Each structure stands twice: as structure tokens, then as C-alpha cells.
Coordinates of C-alpha atoms in Angstrom, one line a residue:
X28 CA 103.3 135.4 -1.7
X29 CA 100.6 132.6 -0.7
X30 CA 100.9 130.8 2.8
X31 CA 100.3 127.6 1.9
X32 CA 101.0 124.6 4.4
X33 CA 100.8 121.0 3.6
X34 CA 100.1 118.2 5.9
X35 CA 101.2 115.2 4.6
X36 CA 103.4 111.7 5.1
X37 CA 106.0 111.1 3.0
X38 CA 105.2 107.3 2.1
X39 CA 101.5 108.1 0.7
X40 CA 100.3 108.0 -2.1
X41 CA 97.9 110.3 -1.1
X42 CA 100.1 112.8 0.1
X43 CA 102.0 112.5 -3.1
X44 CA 99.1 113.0 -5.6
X45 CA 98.9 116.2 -3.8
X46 CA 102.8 117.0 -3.8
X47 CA 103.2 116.7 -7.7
X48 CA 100.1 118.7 -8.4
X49 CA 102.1 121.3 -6.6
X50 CA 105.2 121.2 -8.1
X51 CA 103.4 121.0 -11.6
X52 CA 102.3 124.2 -11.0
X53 CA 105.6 125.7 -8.8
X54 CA 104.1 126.9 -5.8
X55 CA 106.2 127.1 -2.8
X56 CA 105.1 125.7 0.5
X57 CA 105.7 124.3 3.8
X58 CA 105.6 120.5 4.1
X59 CA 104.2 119.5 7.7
X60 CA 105.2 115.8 8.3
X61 CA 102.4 114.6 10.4
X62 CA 102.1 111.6 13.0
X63 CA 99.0 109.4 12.5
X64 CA 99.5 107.4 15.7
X65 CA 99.7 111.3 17.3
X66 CA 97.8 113.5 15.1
X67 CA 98.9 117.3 15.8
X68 CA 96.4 119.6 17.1
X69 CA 96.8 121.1 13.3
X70 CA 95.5 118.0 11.6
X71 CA 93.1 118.1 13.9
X72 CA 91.7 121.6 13.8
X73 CA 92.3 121.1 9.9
X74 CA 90.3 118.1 8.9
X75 CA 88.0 117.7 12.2
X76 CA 85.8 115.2 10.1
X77 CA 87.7 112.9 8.8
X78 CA 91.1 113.7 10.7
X79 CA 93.5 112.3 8.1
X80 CA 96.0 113.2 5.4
X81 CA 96.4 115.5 3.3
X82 CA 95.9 118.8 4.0
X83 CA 96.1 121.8 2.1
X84 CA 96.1 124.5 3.9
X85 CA 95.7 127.6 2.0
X86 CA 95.6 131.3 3.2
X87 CA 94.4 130.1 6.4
X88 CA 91.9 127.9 4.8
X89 CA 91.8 123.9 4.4
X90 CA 90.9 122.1 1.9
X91 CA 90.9 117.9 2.1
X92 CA 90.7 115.0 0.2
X93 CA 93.5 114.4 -2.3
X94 CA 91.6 114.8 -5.6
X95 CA 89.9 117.6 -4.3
X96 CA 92.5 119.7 -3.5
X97 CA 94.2 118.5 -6.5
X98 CA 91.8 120.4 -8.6
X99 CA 91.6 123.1 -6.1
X100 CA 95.7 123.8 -6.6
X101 CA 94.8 123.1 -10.4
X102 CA 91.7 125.8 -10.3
X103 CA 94.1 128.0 -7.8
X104 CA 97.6 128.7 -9.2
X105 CA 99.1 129.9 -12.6
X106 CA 101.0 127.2 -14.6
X107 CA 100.4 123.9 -16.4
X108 CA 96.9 122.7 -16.8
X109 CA 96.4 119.3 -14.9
X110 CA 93.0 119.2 -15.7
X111 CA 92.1 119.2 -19.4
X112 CA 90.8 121.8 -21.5
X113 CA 88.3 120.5 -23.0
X114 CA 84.7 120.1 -20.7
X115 CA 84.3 116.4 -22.1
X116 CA 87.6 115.3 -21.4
X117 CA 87.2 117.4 -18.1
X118 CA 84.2 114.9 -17.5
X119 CA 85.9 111.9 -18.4
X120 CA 88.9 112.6 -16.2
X121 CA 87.1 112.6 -13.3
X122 CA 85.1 109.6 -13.8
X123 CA 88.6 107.9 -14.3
X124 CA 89.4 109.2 -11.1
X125 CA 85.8 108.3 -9.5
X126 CA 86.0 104.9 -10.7
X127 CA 90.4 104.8 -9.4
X128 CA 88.9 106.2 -6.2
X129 CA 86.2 103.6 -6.0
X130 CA 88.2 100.7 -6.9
X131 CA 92.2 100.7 -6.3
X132 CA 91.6 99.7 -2.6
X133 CA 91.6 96.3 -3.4
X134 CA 95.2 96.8 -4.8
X135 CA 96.2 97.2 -1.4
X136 CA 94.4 94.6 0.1
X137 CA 95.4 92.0 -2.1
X138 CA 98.9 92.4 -0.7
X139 CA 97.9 92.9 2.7
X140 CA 94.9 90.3 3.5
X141 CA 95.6 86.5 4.1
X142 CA 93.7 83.4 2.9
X143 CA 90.5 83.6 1.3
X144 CA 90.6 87.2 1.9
X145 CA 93.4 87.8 -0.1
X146 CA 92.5 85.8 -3.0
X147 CA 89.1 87.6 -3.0
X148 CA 90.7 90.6 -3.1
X149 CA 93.0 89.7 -5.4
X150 CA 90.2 88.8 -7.8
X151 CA 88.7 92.2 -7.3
X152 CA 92.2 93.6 -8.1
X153 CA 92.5 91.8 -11.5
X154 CA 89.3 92.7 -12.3
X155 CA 89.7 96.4 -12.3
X156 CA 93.5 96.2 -14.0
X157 CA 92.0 94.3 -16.7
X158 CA 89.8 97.2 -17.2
X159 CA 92.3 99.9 -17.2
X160 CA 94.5 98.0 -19.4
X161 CA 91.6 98.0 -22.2
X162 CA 91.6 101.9 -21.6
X163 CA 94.7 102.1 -22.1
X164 CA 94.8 100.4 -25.2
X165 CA 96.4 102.7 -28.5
X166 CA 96.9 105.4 -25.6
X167 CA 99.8 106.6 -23.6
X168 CA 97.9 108.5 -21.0
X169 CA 94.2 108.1 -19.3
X170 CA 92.9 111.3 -21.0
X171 CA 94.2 113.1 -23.5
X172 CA 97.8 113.5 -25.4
X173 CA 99.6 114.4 -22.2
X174 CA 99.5 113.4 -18.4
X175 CA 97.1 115.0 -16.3
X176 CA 94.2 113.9 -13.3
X177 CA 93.8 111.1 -14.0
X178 CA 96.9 109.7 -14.5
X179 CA 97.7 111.3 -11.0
X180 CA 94.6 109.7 -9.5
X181 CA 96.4 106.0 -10.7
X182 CA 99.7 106.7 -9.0
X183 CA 99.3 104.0 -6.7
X184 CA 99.5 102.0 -9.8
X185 CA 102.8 103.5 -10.9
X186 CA 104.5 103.3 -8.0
X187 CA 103.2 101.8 -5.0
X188 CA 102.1 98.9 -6.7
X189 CA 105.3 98.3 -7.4
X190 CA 106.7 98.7 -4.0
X191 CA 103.6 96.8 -2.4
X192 CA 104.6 93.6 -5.0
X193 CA 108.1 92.9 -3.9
X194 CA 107.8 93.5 -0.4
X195 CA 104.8 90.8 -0.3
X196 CA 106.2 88.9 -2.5
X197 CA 102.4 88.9 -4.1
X198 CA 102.9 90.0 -8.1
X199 CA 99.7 91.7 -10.1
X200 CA 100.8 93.4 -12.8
X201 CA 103.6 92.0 -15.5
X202 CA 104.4 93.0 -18.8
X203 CA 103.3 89.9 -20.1
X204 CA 99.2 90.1 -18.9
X205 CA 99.1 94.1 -18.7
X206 CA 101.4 95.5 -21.1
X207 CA 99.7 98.4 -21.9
X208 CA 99.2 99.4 -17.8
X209 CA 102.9 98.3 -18.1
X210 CA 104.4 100.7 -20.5
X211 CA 101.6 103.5 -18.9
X212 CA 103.5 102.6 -15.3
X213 CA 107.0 103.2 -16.6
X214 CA 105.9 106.5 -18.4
X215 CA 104.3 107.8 -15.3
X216 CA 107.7 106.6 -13.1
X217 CA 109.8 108.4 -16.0
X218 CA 108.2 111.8 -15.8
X219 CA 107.7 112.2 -12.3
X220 CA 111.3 111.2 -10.9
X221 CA 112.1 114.1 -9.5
X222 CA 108.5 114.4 -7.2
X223 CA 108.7 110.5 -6.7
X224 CA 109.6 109.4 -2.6
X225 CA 112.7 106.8 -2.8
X226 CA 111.8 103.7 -3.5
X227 CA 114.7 101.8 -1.7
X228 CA 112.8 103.8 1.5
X229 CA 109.5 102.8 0.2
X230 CA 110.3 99.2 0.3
X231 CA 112.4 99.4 3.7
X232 CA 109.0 100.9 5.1
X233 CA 106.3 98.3 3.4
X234 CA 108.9 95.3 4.1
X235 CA 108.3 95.9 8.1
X236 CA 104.8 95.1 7.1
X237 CA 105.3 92.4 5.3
X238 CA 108.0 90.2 7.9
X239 CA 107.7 87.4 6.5
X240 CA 107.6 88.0 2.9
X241 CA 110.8 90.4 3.8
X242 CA 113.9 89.8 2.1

């Protein structure tokens, strides 16, 4: 049997992309909680670039970068494709996930900024939903007829958004002005509620950021 280790924390989404790739494809492995305020020697040794989360550590050898290793697991073990078939919808998956990858940071920081700041990024944030929800218009995933890299790249949309929303008390995405990122969001939380983290723990963890938004 593979040695495969995974360095992760159980809150990220990062982690998580990486986590229902997988279990997707039903390989058994070792989850290694990791400590960023600490980082283990293992991070360390594992990802000496960028030393951060996750890490797949495969045989021996690591691979990082959550998309990356994604397809690596995808490319790697037998079981369900997470990567389409076909080389054009290959393509367009990844620029979905390019473009996620270039972009959904300004989910985040139009919860956690102040002021201008936040309005700016908050701007930025609208900007990019209002192009996914075009995409998603007439579809039920990102590519293709069934949920795939994409759709994994945009879990921060499923569920940390989500999470993110209530504990800052800062709403983006309703099914009024994004319905069709709406109904994508609760078929993304549907299928994967066995791999998801709890989101009562979720919110308990984002709320101590958020004090005085807290309820």
C-alpha cells in the first residue's frame, strides 16, 4: 500500500480541496494536523519554499500547492475522474481554477478589511461573483455534467463563504442577486457532506476573528 502523509489544518479550505480529492478517489492516508504559528520540522523539510499548507507527501515525495496536488492525486490513484475527459474541458477547467486562484482572495478580504479597504475589496468581490454567476447560467456545475476541478477550486465559495458571512456579519452572496452561484453552493454543500469540516466549529473559529461582529 502507498505511504501517503498529509499536512494539513482542519479549517482550510486549502487543506480541504486536497482532502475531498482524496476521498474521491479512496486512498488511505495519514492526516498530520500542523501548527502555523510552530511549523514542524516536516512542513518545513516538506515545502522549504513556501513553508505552508498543504502537503502531500507521497512515497517519500512532496508535492505542494492545493490544485496541484489535486491533479497529482487525480493523475496518481485509480477511481473517479476529477479532471475531465475530454482535453478541452480539461483546458477549460483549469482556467476556471486559474482565474478562482487569481481572484477569490478578495472574498476573504472583504470580510476581513475595514473602511475603504473593505468596500474596495468588496467591489472586487462582487465583481468576480457576478462573473461566475453568468457561467453558471443553464449549468449545474463549472465544467461538464458532473462535479469535478473546478468546482473544487470554488469551495471557498460553497462553504467558507458562508461561514466567513455570518461571523462578519458582512453578506455577498443571496439567492436573490446570485441565484444561480446560489443553487451551485447548495449542490456543492449537498454532495460533499460527508468530507465537509463542521460548520458550527467553522464559525466558533472565524467568530474569534470577527469579536465584534460575534454573536
Amino acid at each position: 500500500m502507498a505511504d501517503v502523509k498529509f499536512l494539513g489544518l482542519w479549517y482550510s479550505p486549502f487543506s480541504h480541496r486536497v482532502e475531498w480529492a482524496l476521498k474521491i478517489k479512496g486512498v488511505q492516508y495519514e492526516f498530520i494536523e500542523q501548527d502555523l504559528q510552530n511549523k514542524s520540522p516536516l512542513l518545513l523539510e516538506s515545502n522549504p519554499i513556501h513553508k505552508k499548507i498543504p502537503v502531500l507527501i507521497h512515497n517519500g515525495k512532496s508535492i505542494c500547492e492545493s490544485m496541484v496536488i489535486v491533479e497529482y492525486i487525480d493523475e496518481t490513484f485509480e477511481g473517479p475522474s476529477i479532471l475531465p475527459e475530454d482535453p478541452y474541458d480539461r483546458a477549460l477547467a483549469r482556467f476556471w481554477v486559474k482565474f478562482l486562484e487569481d481572484q477569490v482572495a478578495a472574498v476573504g478580504k472583504s470580510n476581513f478589511l475595514k473602511g475603504e479597504e473593505q468596500e474596495k475589496a468588496k467591489k472586487e468581490a462582487c465583481e468576480m461573483l457576478k462573473i461566475l454567476e453568468n457561467e453558471l447560467k443553464d449549468k449545474k456545475y463549472f465544467v461538464g455534467d458532473k462535479f469535478g476541478f473546478a468546482d473544487i477550486a470554488a469551495n471557498v465559495l460553497a462553504i467558507w463563504l458562508g461561514v466567513f458571512e455570518e461571523a462578519s456579519g458582512v453578506p455577498l452572496v443571496t439567492s436573490e442577486n446570485y441565484p444561480n452561484l446560489y443553487a451551485w453552493r447548495n449542490e456543492y454543500c449537498n454532495q460533499n457532506k460527508e468530507y465537509s469540516p463542521s460548520r458550527d466549529e467553522l464559525l466558533a473559529h472565524f467568530q474569534a476573528l470577527f469579536p465584534a461582529k460575534a454573536k
